[in-house]
Short mmCIF file of N, CA, C and O in Angstrom, two decimals:
data_model
loop_
_atom_site.label_atom_id
_atom_site.label_comp_id
_atom_site.label_asym_id
_atom_site.label_seq_id
_atom_site.Cartn_x
_atom_site.Cartn_y
_atom_site.Cartn_z
N ASP I 634 2.16 -57.26 33.26
CA ASP I 634 2.41 -56.67 34.72
C ASP I 634 3.17 -55.12 34.39
O ASP I 634 4.35 -55.09 34.29
N LEU I 635 2.84 -53.79 34.82
CA LEU I 635 3.71 -52.49 34.56
C LEU I 635 4.04 -52.60 36.05
O LEU I 635 4.01 -52.90 37.22
N LEU I 636 5.31 -52.08 35.85
CA LEU I 636 6.50 -51.81 36.81
C LEU I 636 5.96 -50.74 38.00
O LEU I 636 5.46 -49.77 37.51
N ARG I 637 5.69 -51.32 39.43
CA ARG I 637 5.53 -50.28 40.29
C ARG I 637 6.50 -49.99 41.06
O ARG I 637 7.12 -50.59 41.75
N ILE I 638 6.66 -48.82 41.46
CA ILE I 638 7.59 -47.95 42.01
C ILE I 638 6.69 -48.11 43.64
O ILE I 638 5.74 -47.67 43.93
N SER I 639 7.80 -48.83 44.43
CA SER I 639 7.48 -49.11 45.99
C SER I 639 8.15 -48.07 46.49
O SER I 639 7.59 -47.79 47.87
N ARG I 640 9.49 -47.79 46.19
CA ARG I 640 9.86 -46.89 47.35
C ARG I 640 10.79 -45.84 46.59
O ARG I 640 11.34 -46.54 45.63
N ILE I 641 10.91 -44.66 47.23
CA ILE I 641 11.87 -43.46 46.88
C ILE I 641 12.92 -43.42 47.99
O ILE I 641 12.69 -43.30 49.02
N HIS I 642 14.42 -43.86 47.66
CA HIS I 642 15.21 -43.20 48.50
C HIS I 642 16.10 -42.10 48.07
O HIS I 642 16.27 -41.66 47.14
N VAL I 643 16.22 -41.40 48.77
CA VAL I 643 16.81 -39.78 48.76
C VAL I 643 18.10 -39.67 49.30
O VAL I 643 18.27 -39.79 50.53
N SER I 644 19.38 -38.75 48.77
CA SER I 644 20.30 -38.29 49.76
C SER I 644 19.78 -36.75 50.22
O SER I 644 18.71 -36.85 50.01
N GLU I 645 20.52 -36.72 51.24
CA GLU I 645 20.56 -35.53 52.12
C GLU I 645 20.62 -34.30 51.24
O GLU I 645 20.24 -33.11 52.30
N MET I 646 21.12 -34.26 50.29
CA MET I 646 21.84 -33.05 49.91
C MET I 646 20.58 -32.47 49.00
O MET I 646 19.69 -33.08 48.32
N THR I 647 20.67 -31.04 48.94
CA THR I 647 19.52 -30.33 48.35
C THR I 647 19.02 -30.60 46.93
O THR I 647 17.95 -30.84 46.83
N ARG I 648 19.72 -30.89 46.26
CA ARG I 648 19.91 -31.35 44.87
C ARG I 648 18.94 -32.31 44.66
O ARG I 648 17.87 -32.24 44.16
N ALA I 649 18.80 -33.15 45.27
CA ALA I 649 18.30 -34.48 45.44
C ALA I 649 16.96 -34.38 46.18
O ALA I 649 15.87 -34.93 45.76
N LYS I 650 16.82 -33.64 47.24
CA LYS I 650 15.59 -33.31 47.86
C LYS I 650 14.50 -32.54 46.74
O LYS I 650 13.68 -32.77 47.09
N GLU I 651 15.10 -31.48 46.02
CA GLU I 651 14.68 -30.58 44.96
C GLU I 651 13.76 -31.79 44.20
O GLU I 651 12.69 -31.70 43.30
N THR I 652 14.53 -32.69 43.57
CA THR I 652 14.04 -33.83 42.65
C THR I 652 13.40 -34.57 43.07
O THR I 652 11.92 -34.72 42.50
N ASP I 653 13.25 -35.19 44.59
CA ASP I 653 12.39 -35.57 45.23
C ASP I 653 11.13 -34.88 45.05
O ASP I 653 10.05 -35.40 45.35
N ALA I 654 10.88 -33.85 45.43
CA ALA I 654 9.93 -32.99 45.64
C ALA I 654 9.00 -33.03 44.06
O ALA I 654 7.60 -32.87 44.20
N ILE I 655 9.98 -33.06 43.21
CA ILE I 655 8.90 -33.25 42.03
C ILE I 655 8.26 -34.53 42.00
O ILE I 655 7.37 -34.61 41.42
N ALA I 656 8.68 -35.62 42.33
CA ALA I 656 8.23 -36.92 42.45
C ALA I 656 7.03 -36.88 43.40
O ALA I 656 6.44 -38.16 43.37
N ARG I 657 6.88 -35.99 44.17
CA ARG I 657 5.58 -36.02 44.77
C ARG I 657 4.34 -36.08 43.99
O ARG I 657 3.28 -36.35 44.60
N GLU I 658 4.51 -36.11 42.72
CA GLU I 658 3.37 -36.51 41.88
C GLU I 658 2.79 -37.64 41.75
O GLU I 658 1.87 -38.43 41.23
N LEU I 659 3.86 -38.72 41.70
CA LEU I 659 3.35 -40.33 41.99
C LEU I 659 2.56 -40.74 43.10
O LEU I 659 2.16 -39.84 44.15
N PRO I 660 1.82 -41.56 42.73
CA PRO I 660 0.79 -42.14 43.59
C PRO I 660 1.09 -42.43 45.15
O PRO I 660 2.39 -42.38 45.68
N ALA I 661 -0.03 -42.02 46.09
CA ALA I 661 0.29 -41.85 47.49
C ALA I 661 0.60 -43.38 47.85
O ALA I 661 1.23 -43.51 48.97
N SER I 662 0.75 -44.38 47.05
CA SER I 662 1.51 -45.81 47.72
C SER I 662 2.75 -46.02 47.60
O SER I 662 3.24 -46.81 48.25
N VAL I 663 3.34 -44.99 47.08
CA VAL I 663 4.86 -44.85 46.95
C VAL I 663 5.43 -44.41 48.35
O VAL I 663 5.11 -43.41 49.01
N ILE I 664 6.15 -45.32 48.63
CA ILE I 664 6.69 -44.87 50.35
C ILE I 664 8.03 -43.97 49.94
O ILE I 664 8.97 -44.44 49.27
N ARG I 665 7.57 -43.00 50.89
CA ARG I 665 9.18 -42.04 50.63
C ARG I 665 9.82 -42.50 51.87
O ARG I 665 9.46 -42.25 53.06
N MET I 666 11.48 -42.78 51.90
CA MET I 666 12.42 -43.13 52.88
C MET I 666 12.64 -41.91 53.48
O MET I 666 13.06 -41.06 52.50
N ALA I 667 12.92 -41.69 54.52
CA ALA I 667 14.05 -40.65 54.96
C ALA I 667 15.09 -40.46 54.25
O ALA I 667 15.72 -41.23 53.81
N PRO I 668 15.75 -39.00 53.99
CA PRO I 668 16.91 -39.05 53.42
C PRO I 668 18.07 -39.97 53.87
O PRO I 668 18.25 -40.07 55.22
N ASP I 669 18.70 -40.53 53.08
CA ASP I 669 19.94 -41.38 53.55
C ASP I 669 21.23 -40.41 53.21
O ASP I 669 21.81 -40.29 52.19
N PRO I 670 21.87 -40.15 54.34
CA PRO I 670 23.30 -39.57 54.25
C PRO I 670 24.45 -40.28 53.38
O PRO I 670 25.23 -39.97 52.69
N ALA I 671 24.13 -42.03 53.58
CA ALA I 671 24.79 -42.65 52.65
C ALA I 671 24.76 -42.50 51.22
O ALA I 671 25.80 -42.75 50.42
N LEU I 672 23.70 -41.90 50.79
CA LEU I 672 23.91 -41.42 49.44
C LEU I 672 24.17 -39.98 48.86
O LEU I 672 24.08 -39.88 47.60
N ASN I 673 24.46 -39.60 49.72
CA ASN I 673 25.24 -37.96 49.55
C ASN I 673 26.37 -38.13 48.62
O ASN I 673 27.00 -39.07 48.36
N GLU I 674 26.66 -37.52 47.45
CA GLU I 674 27.73 -37.37 46.81
C GLU I 674 29.08 -37.29 47.59
O GLU I 674 29.12 -37.01 48.95
N GLY I 675 30.20 -37.92 46.87
CA GLY I 675 31.52 -38.18 47.34
C GLY I 675 32.57 -38.78 46.32
O GLY I 675 31.93 -38.84 45.21
N ILE I 676 33.47 -38.86 46.75
CA ILE I 676 34.44 -39.46 45.45
C ILE I 676 34.66 -40.84 46.43
O ILE I 676 35.27 -41.11 47.30
N PRO I 677 33.99 -41.85 45.63
CA PRO I 677 33.94 -43.17 46.51
C PRO I 677 35.32 -43.82 46.67
O PRO I 677 35.61 -44.92 46.80
N ILE I 678 36.18 -43.65 45.15
CA ILE I 678 37.51 -44.36 45.17
C ILE I 678 38.63 -43.29 44.47
O ILE I 678 37.80 -42.20 43.73
N ASN I 679 39.58 -43.24 44.70
CA ASN I 679 40.51 -42.17 44.44
C ASN I 679 40.60 -42.20 42.83
O ASN I 679 40.81 -43.08 41.96
N PRO I 680 40.18 -40.55 42.24
CA PRO I 680 40.58 -40.35 40.95
C PRO I 680 42.07 -40.40 40.52
O PRO I 680 42.90 -40.35 41.18
N ILE I 681 42.16 -40.49 39.09
CA ILE I 681 43.63 -40.62 38.63
C ILE I 681 43.88 -39.29 37.49
O ILE I 681 43.01 -39.30 36.90
N PRO I 682 44.57 -38.64 37.78
CA PRO I 682 45.69 -38.02 38.90
C PRO I 682 44.42 -37.86 40.04
O PRO I 682 43.60 -37.27 40.17
N ARG I 683 45.11 -38.42 41.24
CA ARG I 683 44.45 -37.87 42.69
C ARG I 683 44.29 -36.14 42.86
O ARG I 683 45.60 -35.59 42.75
N SER I 684 42.93 -36.14 43.58
CA SER I 684 42.57 -34.77 43.23
C SER I 684 42.05 -34.47 44.97
O SER I 684 41.75 -33.55 44.91
N THR I 685 41.84 -35.40 45.53
CA THR I 685 41.42 -35.44 46.76
C THR I 685 42.13 -36.01 47.84
O THR I 685 42.78 -36.66 47.58
N SER I 686 42.01 -35.56 49.20
CA SER I 686 42.37 -36.15 50.39
C SER I 686 42.26 -37.89 50.75
O SER I 686 41.17 -38.45 50.03
N SER I 687 43.10 -38.38 50.99
CA SER I 687 43.08 -40.01 51.12
C SER I 687 41.87 -40.33 52.32
O SER I 687 40.97 -41.07 52.19
N GLU I 688 41.86 -39.07 53.08
CA GLU I 688 40.91 -39.31 54.12
C GLU I 688 39.17 -39.19 53.83
O GLU I 688 38.57 -40.16 54.25
N ASP I 689 39.27 -38.15 52.69
CA ASP I 689 37.81 -37.75 52.30
C ASP I 689 37.47 -39.26 51.37
O ASP I 689 36.50 -39.67 51.61
N VAL I 690 38.51 -39.75 50.75
CA VAL I 690 38.19 -41.08 50.03
C VAL I 690 37.78 -41.86 50.87
O VAL I 690 36.69 -42.76 50.72
N GLN I 691 38.63 -42.22 51.57
CA GLN I 691 38.14 -43.51 52.60
C GLN I 691 36.80 -43.50 53.25
O GLN I 691 36.21 -44.18 53.31
N MET I 692 36.30 -42.35 53.45
CA MET I 692 35.14 -41.89 54.39
C MET I 692 34.08 -42.28 53.27
O MET I 692 33.12 -42.62 53.55
N ASP I 693 34.23 -41.47 52.20
CA ASP I 693 33.30 -41.34 51.14
C ASP I 693 33.18 -42.88 50.50
O ASP I 693 32.25 -43.31 50.00
N GLY I 694 34.19 -43.96 50.29
CA GLY I 694 34.28 -45.06 49.78
C GLY I 694 33.29 -45.84 50.64
O GLY I 694 32.55 -46.58 50.24
N ALA I 695 33.64 -45.83 52.33
CA ALA I 695 32.97 -46.69 53.23
C ALA I 695 31.51 -46.56 53.04
O ALA I 695 30.94 -47.12 52.82
N ARG I 696 30.99 -45.05 53.00
CA ARG I 696 29.78 -44.50 52.87
C ARG I 696 29.13 -45.16 51.61
O ARG I 696 27.97 -45.83 51.68
N ALA I 697 29.80 -45.14 50.39
CA ALA I 697 29.60 -45.84 49.19
C ALA I 697 28.97 -47.10 49.49
O ALA I 697 28.10 -47.65 48.58
N GLU I 698 29.94 -47.75 49.92
CA GLU I 698 29.92 -49.20 50.22
C GLU I 698 28.80 -49.52 51.07
O GLU I 698 27.93 -50.56 50.59
N SER I 699 28.60 -49.03 52.22
CA SER I 699 27.56 -49.08 52.76
C SER I 699 26.02 -48.98 52.47
O SER I 699 25.21 -49.66 52.27
N ALA I 700 26.26 -48.03 51.24
CA ALA I 700 24.62 -47.74 50.48
C ALA I 700 24.59 -48.84 49.40
O ALA I 700 23.44 -49.38 49.33
N PHE I 701 25.42 -49.41 48.93
CA PHE I 701 25.40 -50.58 47.85
C PHE I 701 24.98 -51.71 48.72
O PHE I 701 24.08 -52.27 48.33
N ARG I 702 25.37 -51.81 49.74
CA ARG I 702 24.99 -53.29 50.69
C ARG I 702 23.69 -53.17 50.91
O ARG I 702 23.02 -54.06 51.08
N ARG I 703 22.97 -51.89 51.63
CA ARG I 703 21.59 -51.44 51.73
C ARG I 703 20.79 -51.73 50.94
O ARG I 703 19.92 -52.44 50.86
N TYR I 704 21.06 -50.99 49.31
CA TYR I 704 20.11 -51.11 48.47
C TYR I 704 20.00 -52.01 47.24
O TYR I 704 19.29 -52.25 46.73
N PHE I 705 20.85 -52.96 47.22
CA PHE I 705 21.68 -53.83 45.94
C PHE I 705 21.68 -55.21 46.67
O PHE I 705 22.50 -55.65 47.66
N HIS I 706 21.03 -55.95 46.30
CA HIS I 706 20.45 -57.34 46.79
C HIS I 706 20.38 -58.59 45.49
O HIS I 706 19.36 -58.34 44.79
N ARG I 707 21.42 -59.23 45.59
CA ARG I 707 21.05 -60.34 44.15
C ARG I 707 20.15 -61.34 44.55
O ARG I 707 19.99 -61.66 45.90
N GLY I 708 19.29 -61.78 43.75
CA GLY I 708 18.62 -62.82 43.92
C GLY I 708 19.10 -64.51 44.39
O GLY I 708 20.37 -64.33 44.07
N HIS I 709 18.31 -65.25 44.60
CA HIS I 709 19.17 -66.55 45.00
C HIS I 709 18.23 -67.53 44.46
O HIS I 709 18.38 -68.38 44.62
N GLY I 710 18.36 -66.63 42.91
CA GLY I 710 18.00 -68.24 42.01
C GLY I 710 16.33 -68.67 42.02
O GLY I 710 16.58 -69.79 41.48
N ARG I 711 15.48 -68.33 43.10
CA ARG I 711 14.51 -68.49 43.02
C ARG I 711 13.46 -68.16 41.50
O ARG I 711 13.38 -67.03 41.44
N ASP I 712 12.86 -69.03 41.15
CA ASP I 712 11.81 -68.61 40.16
C ASP I 712 10.52 -68.68 40.37
O ASP I 712 9.62 -68.08 39.49
N ASP I 713 10.39 -68.40 41.56
CA ASP I 713 8.81 -68.39 42.12
C ASP I 713 8.50 -66.95 42.36
O ASP I 713 7.44 -66.48 42.79
N VAL I 714 9.39 -66.03 42.15
CA VAL I 714 9.04 -64.38 42.33
C VAL I 714 8.61 -64.04 41.31
O VAL I 714 8.50 -64.05 39.94
N LYS I 715 7.19 -63.28 41.50
CA LYS I 715 6.07 -63.31 40.37
C LYS I 715 5.92 -61.51 40.59
O LYS I 715 6.02 -60.84 39.42
N ASP I 716 6.47 -60.76 41.51
CA ASP I 716 6.28 -59.30 41.67
C ASP I 716 7.39 -58.87 41.36
O ASP I 716 8.39 -59.14 42.16
N HIS I 717 7.45 -57.73 40.50
CA HIS I 717 8.38 -56.96 40.21
C HIS I 717 8.47 -55.92 41.28
O HIS I 717 7.57 -55.13 41.42
N VAL I 718 9.81 -55.52 42.02
CA VAL I 718 9.82 -54.54 42.72
C VAL I 718 10.36 -53.46 42.24
O VAL I 718 11.94 -53.70 41.72
N CYS I 719 10.60 -52.16 42.19
CA CYS I 719 10.99 -51.12 41.73
C CYS I 719 11.17 -50.06 42.77
O CYS I 719 10.17 -49.38 43.26
N GLU I 720 12.42 -49.73 43.02
CA GLU I 720 12.48 -48.81 44.22
C GLU I 720 13.62 -47.50 43.32
O GLU I 720 14.58 -48.06 42.60
N VAL I 721 13.25 -46.37 43.86
CA VAL I 721 13.95 -45.26 42.93
C VAL I 721 15.13 -44.97 43.71
O VAL I 721 14.56 -44.45 45.02
N ILE I 722 16.45 -44.32 43.33
CA ILE I 722 17.24 -43.65 44.23
C ILE I 722 17.52 -42.49 43.80
O ILE I 722 17.72 -42.53 42.46
N VAL I 723 17.26 -41.65 44.37
CA VAL I 723 17.53 -40.01 44.06
C VAL I 723 18.87 -39.54 44.71
O VAL I 723 19.11 -39.52 45.51
N GLY I 724 19.78 -39.60 43.83
CA GLY I 724 21.27 -39.12 44.16
C GLY I 724 21.96 -38.27 43.28
O GLY I 724 21.55 -37.59 42.56
N HIS I 725 23.43 -38.72 42.97
CA HIS I 725 24.21 -37.71 42.79
C HIS I 725 25.21 -38.61 41.77
O HIS I 725 25.54 -40.15 41.98
N ALA I 726 25.84 -38.16 40.77
CA ALA I 726 26.73 -39.00 39.92
C ALA I 726 27.62 -39.93 40.05
O ALA I 726 27.78 -41.05 39.52
N ASN I 727 28.76 -39.31 41.16
CA ASN I 727 30.00 -40.01 41.61
C ASN I 727 29.28 -41.38 42.10
O ASN I 727 29.62 -42.65 42.15
N MET I 728 28.26 -41.22 42.93
CA MET I 728 27.57 -42.33 43.80
C MET I 728 26.92 -43.49 42.99
O MET I 728 27.20 -44.50 43.24
N LEU I 729 26.09 -42.65 41.73
CA LEU I 729 25.47 -43.68 41.09
C LEU I 729 26.21 -44.49 40.16
O LEU I 729 26.07 -45.29 40.04
N ARG I 730 27.36 -43.72 39.74
CA ARG I 730 28.31 -44.46 38.78
C ARG I 730 29.06 -45.54 39.56
O ARG I 730 29.36 -46.48 39.13
N TYR I 731 29.60 -44.98 40.62
CA TYR I 731 29.85 -46.38 41.72
C TYR I 731 29.06 -47.56 42.03
O TYR I 731 29.38 -48.54 41.77
N LEU I 732 27.85 -47.23 41.99
CA LEU I 732 26.75 -48.26 42.45
C LEU I 732 26.18 -49.19 41.48
O LEU I 732 26.33 -50.57 41.58
N THR I 733 26.46 -48.54 40.38
CA THR I 733 26.48 -49.25 38.61
C THR I 733 27.30 -49.84 38.78
O THR I 733 27.42 -51.46 38.47
N CYS I 734 28.60 -49.64 39.05
CA CYS I 734 30.14 -50.43 38.81
C CYS I 734 29.96 -51.78 40.07
O CYS I 734 29.87 -52.96 39.69
N ARG I 735 29.34 -51.10 41.20
CA ARG I 735 29.44 -52.56 41.84
C ARG I 735 28.27 -53.26 41.66
O ARG I 735 28.46 -54.86 41.81
N ALA I 736 27.17 -52.89 40.96
CA ALA I 736 26.10 -53.96 40.76
C ALA I 736 26.78 -54.66 39.66
O ALA I 736 26.01 -56.13 39.64
N LEU I 737 27.35 -54.36 38.59
CA LEU I 737 27.67 -55.17 37.72
C LEU I 737 28.95 -56.36 37.89
O LEU I 737 29.35 -56.56 36.96
N GLN I 738 29.76 -55.65 39.22
CA GLN I 738 30.62 -56.55 39.49
C GLN I 738 31.88 -56.26 38.55
O GLN I 738 32.89 -57.03 38.30
N LEU I 739 32.02 -54.99 38.27
CA LEU I 739 32.92 -54.49 37.72
C LEU I 739 34.08 -53.81 38.70
O LEU I 739 33.46 -53.74 39.65
N PRO I 740 35.28 -53.55 38.47
CA PRO I 740 36.28 -52.94 39.70
C PRO I 740 35.53 -51.36 39.92
O PRO I 740 35.05 -50.56 38.74
N PRO I 741 35.23 -51.08 41.15
CA PRO I 741 34.69 -49.82 41.31
C PRO I 741 35.48 -48.55 40.78
O PRO I 741 35.03 -47.59 40.99
N GLU I 742 36.63 -48.89 40.72
CA GLU I 742 37.73 -47.45 40.24
C GLU I 742 36.80 -47.55 38.48
O GLU I 742 37.29 -46.06 38.00
N ALA I 743 36.03 -48.35 37.92
CA ALA I 743 35.90 -48.01 36.45
C ALA I 743 34.82 -46.61 36.67
O ALA I 743 34.13 -46.08 35.66
N TRP I 744 34.04 -46.69 37.90
CA TRP I 744 33.20 -45.30 38.10
C TRP I 744 33.61 -44.00 36.97
O TRP I 744 32.84 -43.45 36.57
N LEU I 745 34.75 -43.78 37.19
CA LEU I 745 35.51 -42.86 36.62
C LEU I 745 35.35 -42.98 35.07
O LEU I 745 35.83 -41.76 34.36
N ARG I 746 35.31 -43.67 34.40
CA ARG I 746 35.19 -43.98 32.91
C ARG I 746 33.23 -43.39 32.53
O ARG I 746 33.46 -43.77 31.05
N PHE I 747 32.60 -43.67 33.35
CA PHE I 747 31.36 -43.12 32.80
C PHE I 747 31.08 -41.75 33.30
O PHE I 747 31.52 -41.20 34.22
N HIS I 748 30.24 -41.07 32.54
CA HIS I 748 30.13 -40.00 32.61
C HIS I 748 28.49 -40.10 32.09
O HIS I 748 27.91 -40.35 31.19
N THR I 749 27.98 -39.12 33.35
CA THR I 749 26.28 -38.69 33.05
C THR I 749 26.13 -37.75 33.22
O THR I 749 26.77 -36.59 33.64
N PHE I 750 24.92 -37.24 32.84
CA PHE I 750 24.15 -35.90 32.86
C PHE I 750 23.41 -35.51 34.20
O PHE I 750 22.88 -36.57 34.76
N ASN I 751 23.36 -34.18 34.55
CA ASN I 751 22.72 -33.91 35.42
C ASN I 751 21.33 -34.33 35.25
O ASN I 751 20.79 -34.40 34.06
N CYS I 752 20.38 -34.76 36.51
CA CYS I 752 19.21 -34.93 36.22
C CYS I 752 19.06 -36.35 35.24
O CYS I 752 17.91 -36.25 34.79
N SER I 753 19.49 -36.84 35.23
CA SER I 753 19.94 -38.18 34.28
C SER I 753 18.93 -39.18 34.93
O SER I 753 19.16 -39.28 36.35
N LEU I 754 19.00 -40.25 34.16
CA LEU I 754 18.36 -41.72 35.09
C LEU I 754 19.21 -42.72 34.60
O LEU I 754 19.99 -42.70 33.57
N THR I 755 19.48 -43.61 35.62
CA THR I 755 20.17 -44.90 35.59
C THR I 755 18.93 -45.91 35.82
O THR I 755 18.10 -45.74 36.86
N TYR I 756 18.98 -47.00 35.29
CA TYR I 756 17.97 -48.10 35.36
C TYR I 756 18.25 -49.33 35.63
O TYR I 756 18.89 -49.65 34.30
N ILE I 757 18.97 -50.19 36.71
CA ILE I 757 19.37 -51.10 36.72
C ILE I 757 18.69 -52.59 36.97
O ILE I 757 17.67 -52.05 38.18
N ILE I 758 18.78 -53.37 36.45
CA ILE I 758 17.48 -54.43 36.68
C ILE I 758 18.32 -55.59 37.53
O ILE I 758 19.57 -55.58 36.94
N VAL I 759 18.12 -56.34 38.70
CA VAL I 759 18.62 -57.55 39.42
C VAL I 759 17.45 -58.49 39.48
O VAL I 759 16.25 -58.35 39.53
N MET I 760 17.65 -59.33 38.17
CA MET I 760 16.89 -60.56 38.41
C MET I 760 17.03 -61.46 39.26
O MET I 760 17.54 -61.52 40.39
N PRO I 761 15.79 -62.23 39.52
CA PRO I 761 15.56 -63.36 40.73
C PRO I 761 16.85 -64.31 40.70
O PRO I 761 16.99 -64.64 41.89
N ASP I 762 17.35 -64.69 39.64
CA ASP I 762 18.36 -65.29 39.40
C ASP I 762 19.81 -64.63 39.61
O ASP I 762 20.75 -65.52 39.68
N GLY I 763 19.81 -63.61 39.98
CA GLY I 763 21.24 -63.11 40.50
C GLY I 763 21.81 -62.04 39.29
O GLY I 763 22.70 -61.59 39.30
N HIS I 764 21.18 -62.33 38.02
CA HIS I 764 21.80 -61.48 36.89
C HIS I 764 21.46 -60.16 37.32
O HIS I 764 20.30 -59.62 37.44
N VAL I 765 22.76 -59.27 36.99
CA VAL I 765 22.25 -57.82 36.67
C VAL I 765 22.29 -57.07 35.24
O VAL I 765 23.42 -57.70 34.59
N GLN I 766 21.48 -56.31 34.93
CA GLN I 766 21.59 -55.58 33.61
C GLN I 766 21.56 -54.23 33.93
O GLN I 766 20.43 -53.75 34.95
N VAL I 767 22.31 -53.60 33.07
CA VAL I 767 21.86 -52.25 33.24
C VAL I 767 20.83 -51.75 31.87
O VAL I 767 21.56 -51.69 30.99
N ARG I 768 19.71 -51.19 32.31
CA ARG I 768 18.62 -50.80 30.98
C ARG I 768 19.26 -49.47 30.38
O ARG I 768 19.35 -49.24 29.31
N THR I 769 19.72 -48.25 31.39
CA THR I 769 20.18 -47.41 30.80
C THR I 769 20.96 -46.55 31.75
O THR I 769 20.62 -46.74 32.82
N LEU I 770 21.77 -45.74 31.66
CA LEU I 770 22.86 -45.16 32.53
C LEU I 770 22.90 -43.61 31.78
O LEU I 770 23.56 -43.37 30.80
N GLY I 771 22.41 -42.86 32.83
CA GLY I 771 22.64 -41.14 32.50
C GLY I 771 21.90 -40.93 31.36
O GLY I 771 22.09 -40.04 30.76
N ASP I 772 20.90 -41.45 31.30
CA ASP I 772 19.79 -41.30 30.23
C ASP I 772 19.06 -39.65 30.34
O ASP I 772 18.43 -39.40 31.39
N VAL I 773 18.99 -39.02 29.69
CA VAL I 773 18.21 -37.98 29.67
C VAL I 773 16.95 -37.58 28.70
O VAL I 773 16.69 -36.38 28.58
N GLY I 774 16.54 -38.79 28.50
CA GLY I 774 15.14 -38.40 27.50
C GLY I 774 14.03 -38.24 28.36
O GLY I 774 13.28 -38.22 27.71
N ASN I 775 14.04 -38.13 29.89
CA ASN I 775 13.29 -37.73 30.42
C ASN I 775 12.95 -36.18 30.27
O ASN I 775 11.89 -35.67 31.04
N LEU I 776 13.91 -35.41 30.13
CA LEU I 776 14.06 -33.96 30.01
C LEU I 776 13.18 -33.32 29.08
O LEU I 776 13.36 -34.25 27.46
N PRO I 777 12.60 -32.09 29.02
CA PRO I 777 11.97 -31.56 27.66
C PRO I 777 12.81 -31.01 26.85
O PRO I 777 14.05 -31.02 27.26
#
């Protein structure tokens, strides 16, 4: 079976909307969700050394955690799952690195140790049994 994209989620920020506009060439069966402010760029955890206010980090961190809980769900060990579901998140580096750390059950502060390129792809697989794999992080093989 081919992997079928079922939904596209996008942040409210201009760059993400521009990228989403390019994806309009996907089949009409792909559901395009309303832009989600929880996916907007931010500083989800304090960088070291600190360069942002604690209030900003608290707001961005709560928003990032909300996005993680909305979009990532572990399987429940079911072997009867036959359909693969692929949902695309068009977002921003800090938030995507944070979501990747949370999906892998790494300390969220580890997001600072990953560097990704603009317009890169990150591919995370959540297996029906709950195991999580990162197929690629910050890949730019999609670019000419």
